[in-house]
C-alpha angles and dihedrals in degrees: 000000000000112000128196126207131209142160108271131197122262091248088052090052095045093048086053092052092043087060099055124079084239153333141185112290082228090067099058118107091242093062085077091067093047086055093054094159093066130067111242138209130177112217122199125200113213128194125220097281088055092256120149105244101166142007139195141187111223122193121204120210112193114225114238109277100350131084091238126110145204109232114219129187102180109208090348176259100317102223132119103293096190098054112136087224093053086149089066090058100044104039096062088049096054096046089052094049089049093053086051089057103260116158095185138015128215127187143164113216101216082227122136120210107180141008131201119199120228094250089053094052091044084059091045092052088053092052112086088199091061113080102159139034085246088063090066123073108251116239091219127029121188102209093189089065091066088052088053091051093051093054097048090054092047084054091056102256123139126225105238119240107281104275088206102194091001096235107159130023095334125081121243118273090192119044133165121233136183111212114223103171112110094001127106120229090250089056091051094048088046091061095053106102122252095261089055092045091047091047090048089053093042092054091047092050090047089053100249111165128199121216141174123246138207140213089282093060092056092102090055086050088052098048089059096042095054087053085056097046092053088050097048097038099237132130106254120222115242132260089251090059092058092042092053094045088050092050098040100046097040094046084058093047125355089222100049103095130028140187124214128184126184113211144189129193089351091307120123103227102165137019141182143173122231126203126199134190117164112313096338115095121188126194092215109178132009132190135178139186119237090242131070099038100132089065089061100230094168094056093049093046094050091050090050091048091048094048087047091049086053097053088054087061094250120173094201137030102203116198089189124216129029129162120241094237111116084183114117095210087058108107089232098052089095086066100056091040093056091043096050091058088072086071093235133128132272107229125193117206128206086267120221126313133203131211115192108215090178108029092201099051089043092056089044089055090044090060093039090054095048092052094055 
């Protein structure tokens, strides 16, 4: 099967995404507007009959002082990764990106290699010999994912540094997901651990209310988010980023992004943003105040978001990045501990891959990035 690749319109790109069961929120055309500091392009793959069979959102970041670009396809492209002729998909893309002035290509195949169930992870946490998820036997392994990795290596792609929890510019290699397909809400709730169920009940008893917010509530979101940033020692994104995200994503699809607040006695204690693409729903950003933790607002909010995702017909509720560390002294351990309580699964993606089109500039970028 010979494939051709060309630039497509945003309308064509969106129509293709809408025809799929799901795709990453970073591969919808509107994501280009969220990442306003990058130049962007929508790519389409076409088969012999002229039918579109794949799409990709490319973000171009210019190198300081020269007209050469890093081309980035976050959690993409959206193609048939298990095609026996993966080369026929990838080569036209590399040729096109080179023509566009790219010196290096970075992509994140949306391919899951392994999954670990909550019970397996809990056993791992209790075992002093287990330090990382990888030390545990996975409950599910996708053999085709290893073939994809082999093919990419043979083509000259290099596996990026392990992003760990993916905090920063790389996307998470490990994520935590609650599968919803073919399950009742009762089953999902039953799978929560005792502490989660108790905390949800506690919040209900205390009268915690979970409400949806709109664009006008983003400053209140920002207030909670900045409190969180101070507490957890990270650099917060500005309010303008979330305003742009809201406008861009919800202009494309009025149900692409949602905002939730958990409040008690009229005071907002925690907040979260939720993203929706087809049957895949993400809890994307979370924030909470330092007060009111005893009424468990975060558990109440997650349960409401999960129920809403279920009502939308979602097949997966994705709690996004975790670290693969199961060591209780690790500063990111609390994150996996909180998410494991939902009874879902940890999933490992193939990670991000780089293709240096110009080895010298690619090396220069590596040095530049490592100094930042």
